[in-house]
Structures are given as structure tokens and as C-alpha cells.
Amino acid sequence: FRREGVSLTAGFTATVNADMQVGALEETITVTGAAPLVDTQNVKQQNVVSADLLAALPSGSKGHMDLIRLIPGMTSDRAQGGGGAAGIYASNSTHGAMVHGKASSKVSYDGMQVNNLAGTGAVSYIMNPSTVVETTIETRGISAESNASGVAFNMIPKEGGNTFTYGSDFTYSSDNLESDNLSDALRARGVTSTVRALHAYDVNMTVGGPVKKDKVWFFTATRFTGTKQDLPGVFVNKTQGTPFYTPDLGQPGFAKDWLQSQAVRMTWQVSPRNKINGFADPQSYQTRGQNTANDPTANTCWNMWPQGLYQGTWSSPVTSRFLLEAGASLVKNPFPCSREDVTQTYGFVVNPSDV
């Protein structure tokens, strides 16, 4: 008996029924019964968001904050919500993610955690959606090795195959494509502008295929993404280098960030029961206007966060009931960031005391 086309998502118990032909009739046995109402093989409760589903839905970004809004019972207390206008890092951190009021979250890539110690739900690795085939969100019955009491995200990576494949997608939006809720009542109260997404873009390109058929495969993914938004009521300091703040009304403040990601995965089928994976995704993440609302003079401050994710895994299905796995993961995120000199490159007059 052979059954094809069965989709196996992460952590899913599949039932395959077979109708066998009668060989010789010796006696007849009739068995009756009802299907159980619960899964007796798995206590886990999870939702699976595939890459195709995430690409098809009209979301502001492809970060974890958008995944939260797809899961019944999940909410976030973040004022920025999700979406591209929140910024790249904010859209991929799960601060305040709750399921039925229970907080605390864990984010993993290929089963290995990528959270940092900056706060609950904070991540050091910004997901490259082109490297992920699906994301599982566990909301109940979370595995014992998890330190999350609320929700656990796990990104399942893509691998190359025996056929060369290519892919690309491009997303762009600007303030010309959004409405403005600045009313006369708000103007009368002194509000002169609202938060606008000046631009948000996301470009992804992928290539995958065999190095040696049935033996070694590769998969690469390149991502360029960035956002820029207004900061109402914030202006560049006209009197930099002095103890005073004088708003330059001709230079309104804005927050801007952009990310470059160059990911590659190599897969080696050493033997029918041994497979090795290597993954590297070095990233360059830069921001402008971090915490500007608290310190307007920092509007001319640029930060650069060189970061990345590096992993190696080995798996061996010894029998149909016994699986051996091992893996190592390195998440690089040197925070706090070092000061960057942008005076010559970008033409801004930056005083060290302001930075």
C-alpha cells in the first residue's frame, strides 16, 4: 500500500488509513467504534502558518507581530502593534504577546532559541521569511524543554532539493498609500502632524538546488528591507553642541531602519540514516532615530547592529520509533551598539555629546 501527497507540518500527527484487498475469506469480524474527540498521541495545541499563507495575506510586514494576529486567542499589548510602520525590530519582537491573557514567549529557529536577555520576547535574530517554509505557534501543551509559559514560535527552515528553484517577491508602501486622521479637533489641541509610514519596502530573492544529486543540496536567500516613519512633535536640535535644545522646525524628526540579510543553507545526506545541515545568515541592521521621542537631540544618531545566526544540525532516524538529533546555534547581536561616525558619509553635523 502506498499513499502520496500527505502534508506533514511540524509537530503534526498524521493518520493514514489503508483499504486492503481480501485475499482469502476464512471468517468475518465486524468492528464498530467512534473516533476519539481528542488526539491521544499528542497533547500539543498549535497553529501552523505556511510561507504561502503569509505571502498571500495583506499584512504590513512578515514579522512575528503579524503572525500573532493570525492566531485565535492571541493578542499583544504593544502600542505599535505589528506592521511595517512599527519598524523591523519591533515587528519581529514578541514583547507583550499573550494567549488568553498568559504572557511570556519563546522564539526558535530550527528548534533552537534565538531570544536575547533584553526582555521577555526580545529577539536577536530578525527572521528572513524567505528561509522559512512554515512557522508553528504552540499555544498549549508546550514541550517540557521550553521556558515559555505563554506561546512558543518555531521557524522551520527551507532546504534545497534535486531541482533548481528560483523565487522573488517585492513589497512597497508609502505615505501616499495611507489615510490621515489629522482632524480640525486635533489641530485645535495643538497637534500638527500624525505618525505616517513614509516608506516600507521588503525585497526577497531565493535560489536553491543540487550540488550533487541525492547527496548535497544548497539554498540561498537574500533580503533587503527598510522602514521610515514620522515622529510627530520631534525636531532636530538647532543648537547642537550646547546644553540647550532648540527645535529646528524645518527638520522634522523621523525614525528609519533597514536590514540586509544574506542566508545560505547546505544539506548533506551522508547516508540513508544520517543528514547534516549547516546554516549561516549574517545580517547588517542599521537604525536612525532610536528613542528619539525621549531625547530629540538623538535624531541625528545612527546605530549599526552587526548580527546574524549560525547553526549546525545532525539527525539520524535509527528506527521508526527512535530518532537522534543534535545541533549547535550561535546568535550574534552585539548590543549595546557602538557609536557610528556619520558626519562625512551622510553630511549631518553630529556632536559627540548629542550622540
Coordinates of C-alpha atoms in Angstrom, one line a residue:
F1 CA 0.0 0.0 0.0
R2 CA 1.3 3.4 -0.9
R3 CA -0.1 6.8 -0.1
E4 CA 1.3 10.0 -1.6
G5 CA 0.6 13.7 -1.1
V6 CA 0.3 13.7 2.7
S7 CA 1.4 17.1 4.1
L8 CA 3.3 16.7 7.3
T9 CA 3.7 20.0 9.2
A10 CA 5.9 20.3 12.3
G11 CA 4.6 18.5 15.3
F12 CA 1.6 17.1 13.5
T13 CA 0.4 13.5 13.9
A14 CA -0.9 12.2 10.6
T15 CA -3.3 9.3 10.3
V16 CA -3.1 7.2 7.1
N17 CA -5.9 4.7 6.5
A18 CA -5.5 1.8 4.2
D19 CA -8.1 -0.4 2.5
M20 CA -6.5 -3.9 2.0
Q21 CA -7.9 -6.3 -0.6
V22 CA -9.3 -9.5 0.6
G23 CA -7.0 -12.5 -0.2
A24 CA -8.9 -15.5 1.2
L25 CA -12.1 -15.4 3.3
E26 CA -11.8 -17.6 6.4
E27 CA -14.1 -15.8 8.8
T28 CA -15.8 -12.4 9.2
I29 CA -15.2 -10.0 12.0
T30 CA -17.2 -6.8 12.4
V31 CA -15.6 -3.9 14.5
T32 CA -17.5 -0.8 15.3
G33 CA -16.5 2.3 17.2
A34 CA -16.4 6.1 17.3
A35 CA -13.4 8.3 16.6
P36 CA -11.9 9.9 19.7
L37 CA -12.7 13.6 20.3
V38 CA -9.1 14.3 21.3
D39 CA -5.7 13.4 19.9
T40 CA -4.5 10.7 22.2
Q41 CA -1.0 10.8 20.7
N42 CA -0.2 14.5 21.2
V43 CA -1.2 17.0 23.9
K44 CA 0.3 19.9 21.9
Q45 CA -2.0 22.6 20.7
Q46 CA -0.5 24.7 17.8
N47 CA -1.2 26.6 14.7
V48 CA 0.9 26.4 11.5
V49 CA 1.4 29.5 9.3
S50 CA 3.0 28.5 6.0
A51 CA 5.1 30.7 3.8
D52 CA 2.5 30.7 1.1
L53 CA -0.2 31.8 3.6
L54 CA 1.9 34.6 5.0
A55 CA 2.8 35.8 1.5
A56 CA -0.9 35.8 0.4
L57 CA -2.3 37.7 3.4
P58 CA -2.4 41.5 3.2
S59 CA 0.0 42.2 6.1
G60 CA 2.2 45.2 6.8
S61 CA 5.3 43.0 7.2
K62 CA 6.3 39.4 7.6
G63 CA 7.4 39.6 11.2
H64 CA 6.2 37.8 14.3
M65 CA 3.8 40.6 15.2
D66 CA 1.8 39.8 12.1
L67 CA 1.7 36.1 13.0
I68 CA 0.2 37.0 16.3
R69 CA -2.9 38.5 14.6
L70 CA -3.5 35.3 12.7
I71 CA -3.8 33.0 15.8
P72 CA -7.2 32.9 17.6
G73 CA -6.9 33.9 21.2
M74 CA -3.5 35.7 20.7
T75 CA -3.1 39.4 21.5
S76 CA -0.3 41.9 22.0
D77 CA -0.2 44.9 24.4
R78 CA 2.3 46.8 22.2
A79 CA 1.0 50.2 21.3
Q80 CA 2.8 50.0 17.9
G81 CA 1.0 46.7 17.1
G82 CA 2.7 45.0 14.2
G83 CA 3.1 46.1 10.6
G84 CA 5.9 47.6 8.7
A85 CA 5.4 51.1 10.2
A86 CA 6.5 49.7 13.6
G87 CA 10.0 49.2 12.4
I88 CA 11.8 46.0 11.5
Y89 CA 13.0 45.1 15.0
A90 CA 9.6 45.9 16.7
S91 CA 7.8 43.8 14.1
N92 CA 9.9 40.8 14.9
S93 CA 10.0 41.0 18.7
T94 CA 7.2 39.4 20.6
H95 CA 7.1 41.7 23.6
G96 CA 3.6 41.6 25.2
A97 CA 2.5 38.6 23.1
M98 CA -0.2 36.8 25.1
V99 CA -2.5 33.9 24.5
H100 CA -5.8 34.1 26.5
G101 CA -4.0 36.6 28.9
K102 CA -0.9 34.5 29.5
A103 CA 2.3 36.2 28.7
S104 CA 6.0 35.1 28.1
S105 CA 7.1 33.8 24.7
K106 CA 10.0 31.9 23.2
V107 CA 11.2 32.2 19.6
S108 CA 13.2 29.4 17.9
Y109 CA 14.8 28.8 14.5
D110 CA 15.0 25.1 13.6
G111 CA 14.2 24.2 17.2
M112 CA 17.0 26.4 18.7
Q113 CA 16.2 29.5 20.7
V114 CA 17.1 33.0 19.3
N115 CA 15.8 35.2 22.1
N116 CA 18.1 37.5 24.0
L117 CA 18.1 38.8 27.6
A118 CA 17.0 42.3 26.8
G119 CA 13.4 41.4 27.8
T120 CA 10.6 38.9 27.5
G121 CA 10.1 38.1 23.9
A122 CA 13.1 40.1 22.7
V123 CA 15.0 38.5 19.8
S124 CA 18.5 38.9 18.5
Y125 CA 17.8 37.3 15.1
I126 CA 15.4 39.1 12.7
M127 CA 13.6 36.4 10.7
N128 CA 14.4 36.2 7.0
P129 CA 10.9 35.0 5.8
S130 CA 12.4 33.6 2.5
T131 CA 14.3 30.9 4.5
V132 CA 11.2 29.7 6.3
V133 CA 8.8 27.1 4.9
E134 CA 6.4 27.4 7.9
T135 CA 6.1 28.7 11.4
T136 CA 4.5 26.8 14.2
I137 CA 2.9 28.7 17.1
E138 CA 2.4 26.5 20.2
T139 CA -0.3 27.8 22.5
R140 CA -1.0 24.8 24.8
G141 CA 0.9 21.7 25.8
I142 CA 4.3 23.3 25.1
S143 CA 7.3 20.9 25.2
A144 CA 8.9 20.4 28.6
E145 CA 12.2 21.9 27.5
S146 CA 10.7 25.3 26.8
N147 CA 10.9 28.1 29.3
A148 CA 7.9 29.8 27.8
S149 CA 4.6 29.7 29.7
G150 CA 2.6 31.5 27.1
V151 CA 3.5 30.8 23.5
A152 CA 6.4 29.3 21.6
F153 CA 7.3 30.2 18.0
N154 CA 9.4 27.8 15.9
M155 CA 10.6 28.6 12.4
I156 CA 11.0 25.6 10.2
P157 CA 13.8 26.3 7.6
K158 CA 13.7 25.5 3.8
E159 CA 16.2 23.2 2.2
G160 CA 17.5 22.7 -1.3
G161 CA 16.4 19.8 -3.5
N162 CA 17.2 17.9 -6.6
T163 CA 15.5 20.5 -8.8
F164 CA 16.8 24.1 -9.2
T165 CA 14.3 26.6 -7.9
Y166 CA 14.1 30.4 -8.0
G167 CA 11.9 32.8 -6.3
S168 CA 11.4 36.5 -5.6
D169 CA 8.9 38.9 -4.2
F170 CA 8.7 42.7 -3.6
T171 CA 6.6 44.8 -1.3
Y172 CA 6.4 48.5 -1.1
S173 CA 4.3 51.2 0.5
S174 CA 4.5 54.9 1.2
D175 CA 2.6 57.8 2.9
N176 CA 0.8 58.3 -0.5
L177 CA -1.0 55.0 0.1
E178 CA -2.4 55.7 3.5
S179 CA -5.0 58.0 5.0
D180 CA -4.5 60.8 7.5
N181 CA -6.7 61.2 10.6
L182 CA -5.5 64.7 11.5
S183 CA -8.8 66.4 12.1
D184 CA -9.7 70.0 13.0
A185 CA -10.3 69.0 16.6
L186 CA -6.8 67.6 16.9
R187 CA -5.3 70.8 15.3
A188 CA -7.2 72.9 17.8
R189 CA -5.5 70.9 20.6
G190 CA -2.0 71.7 19.1
V191 CA -1.4 68.5 17.1
T192 CA 0.3 69.5 13.9
S193 CA 1.1 66.0 12.4
T194 CA 0.4 62.3 12.9
V195 CA 2.5 59.2 12.6
R196 CA 3.0 58.3 8.9
A197 CA 4.8 55.5 7.3
L198 CA 7.0 57.4 4.8
H199 CA 8.1 54.2 3.2
A200 CA 8.3 50.5 3.9
Y201 CA 9.8 48.0 1.5
D202 CA 10.8 44.3 1.5
V203 CA 12.7 42.6 -1.3
N204 CA 13.4 38.8 -1.2
M205 CA 15.2 36.6 -3.7
T206 CA 16.0 32.9 -3.4
V207 CA 17.9 30.2 -5.3
G208 CA 18.1 26.5 -4.4
G209 CA 19.2 23.2 -6.0
P210 CA 21.6 20.3 -6.0
V211 CA 25.3 20.4 -5.7
K212 CA 25.4 16.6 -6.1
K213 CA 22.0 15.0 -6.9
D214 CA 20.6 12.9 -4.0
K215 CA 23.6 13.8 -1.9
V216 CA 24.3 17.6 -1.4
W217 CA 21.9 20.5 -1.8
F218 CA 22.1 24.3 -1.3
F219 CA 19.6 27.0 -0.6
T220 CA 20.3 30.8 -0.5
A221 CA 18.1 33.7 0.3
T222 CA 18.8 37.5 0.1
R223 CA 16.7 40.1 1.8
F224 CA 16.7 43.9 1.7
T225 CA 14.1 45.6 3.8
G226 CA 13.6 49.0 5.4
T227 CA 11.1 51.4 7.0
K228 CA 10.8 55.1 7.7
Q229 CA 8.2 56.9 9.7
D230 CA 7.4 60.4 11.0
L231 CA 7.9 61.3 14.7
P232 CA 5.3 64.0 15.4
G233 CA 6.5 66.8 17.6
V234 CA 10.1 65.9 17.3
F235 CA 12.7 68.1 15.5
V236 CA 16.4 68.2 15.0
N237 CA 18.3 70.2 17.6
K238 CA 19.3 73.6 16.0
T239 CA 21.8 74.3 18.8
Q240 CA 23.9 71.1 18.8
G241 CA 27.0 71.2 21.0
T242 CA 25.3 73.3 23.6
P243 CA 23.3 72.4 26.8
F244 CA 20.2 73.7 25.1
Y245 CA 17.6 72.2 22.8
T246 CA 16.3 74.4 20.1
P247 CA 13.9 72.7 17.8
D248 CA 14.6 73.2 14.1
L249 CA 11.0 73.3 12.7
G250 CA 12.4 72.9 9.2
Q251 CA 13.9 69.5 10.0
P252 CA 11.2 67.3 11.5
G253 CA 12.3 64.1 13.2
F254 CA 11.8 60.6 11.7
A255 CA 12.7 57.0 12.6
K256 CA 14.4 54.9 10.0
D257 CA 15.9 51.4 9.9
W258 CA 17.0 48.9 7.2
L259 CA 18.3 45.4 7.1
Q260 CA 20.4 43.3 4.8
S261 CA 20.4 39.5 5.1
Q262 CA 22.4 37.0 3.1
A263 CA 21.4 33.5 4.2
V264 CA 22.8 30.1 2.9
R265 CA 22.0 26.6 3.9
M266 CA 23.9 23.5 2.9
T267 CA 22.5 20.0 3.3
W268 CA 24.5 16.8 3.1
Q269 CA 22.8 13.3 3.1
V270 CA 25.8 11.4 4.4
S271 CA 23.9 8.1 4.4
P272 CA 20.2 7.0 4.2
R273 CA 20.0 7.5 8.0
N274 CA 22.3 10.4 8.6
K275 CA 21.8 14.0 7.5
I276 CA 23.9 17.2 8.3
N277 CA 22.7 20.8 7.8
G278 CA 24.8 24.0 8.0
F279 CA 23.2 27.4 8.1
A280 CA 24.6 31.0 8.1
D281 CA 22.7 34.3 7.9
P282 CA 25.0 37.3 8.5
Q283 CA 22.9 40.5 8.8
S284 CA 23.6 44.2 8.8
Y285 CA 20.9 46.2 10.7
Q286 CA 21.1 50.0 10.9
T287 CA 18.7 52.5 12.6
R288 CA 18.2 56.2 12.9
G289 CA 16.0 57.9 15.4
Q290 CA 16.1 55.2 18.2
N291 CA 14.4 56.6 21.3
T292 CA 14.1 59.9 19.6
A293 CA 10.8 60.7 21.4
N294 CA 12.7 60.7 24.7
D295 CA 15.7 62.6 23.5
P296 CA 15.1 64.8 20.5
T297 CA 18.8 65.6 20.0
A298 CA 19.4 61.9 19.3
N299 CA 17.6 62.4 16.0
T300 CA 20.9 62.6 14.2
C301 CA 22.3 59.5 15.9
W302 CA 22.9 56.4 13.7
N303 CA 23.4 52.9 15.2
M304 CA 24.6 49.8 13.4
W305 CA 23.9 46.3 14.8
P306 CA 26.1 43.7 13.1
Q307 CA 24.3 40.5 13.8
G308 CA 23.5 37.0 12.5
L309 CA 22.5 33.4 13.1
Y310 CA 24.8 30.4 12.6
Q311 CA 23.7 26.8 13.1
G312 CA 24.7 23.2 12.5
T313 CA 22.4 20.2 12.9
W314 CA 22.6 16.4 12.6
S315 CA 19.7 14.0 12.5
S316 CA 19.5 10.2 12.4
P317 CA 16.2 8.2 12.3
V318 CA 17.6 5.0 13.8
T319 CA 14.2 3.2 13.7
S320 CA 10.6 4.3 13.0
R321 CA 10.3 4.9 16.8
F322 CA 13.8 6.2 17.7
L323 CA 15.3 9.5 16.4
L324 CA 18.6 11.0 17.3
E325 CA 19.2 14.7 16.8
A326 CA 22.0 17.2 17.7
G327 CA 22.5 20.8 17.0
A328 CA 24.5 23.9 17.8
S329 CA 23.4 27.5 17.4
L330 CA 25.2 30.9 17.7
V331 CA 23.2 34.1 17.7
K332 CA 25.3 37.2 17.3
N333 CA 23.9 40.5 18.4
P334 CA 26.4 43.0 20.0
F335 CA 24.1 45.2 22.0
P336 CA 24.6 47.9 23.2
C337 CA 25.8 49.2 19.9
S338 CA 29.0 51.2 19.3
R339 CA 28.7 54.8 18.2
E340 CA 29.0 55.4 14.4
D341 CA 30.6 58.4 12.8
V342 CA 28.2 59.6 10.0
T343 CA 29.4 63.2 9.6
Q344 CA 31.3 62.6 6.4
T345 CA 29.2 59.9 4.9
Y346 CA 25.8 61.4 5.4
G347 CA 26.5 65.1 5.8
F348 CA 25.0 65.5 9.2
V349 CA 26.6 67.7 11.8
V350 CA 26.9 65.4 14.8
N351 CA 28.3 66.4 18.2
P352 CA 29.6 63.5 20.3
S353 CA 27.7 64.9 23.3
D354 CA 24.5 64.6 21.4
V355 CA 25.2 61.0 20.3

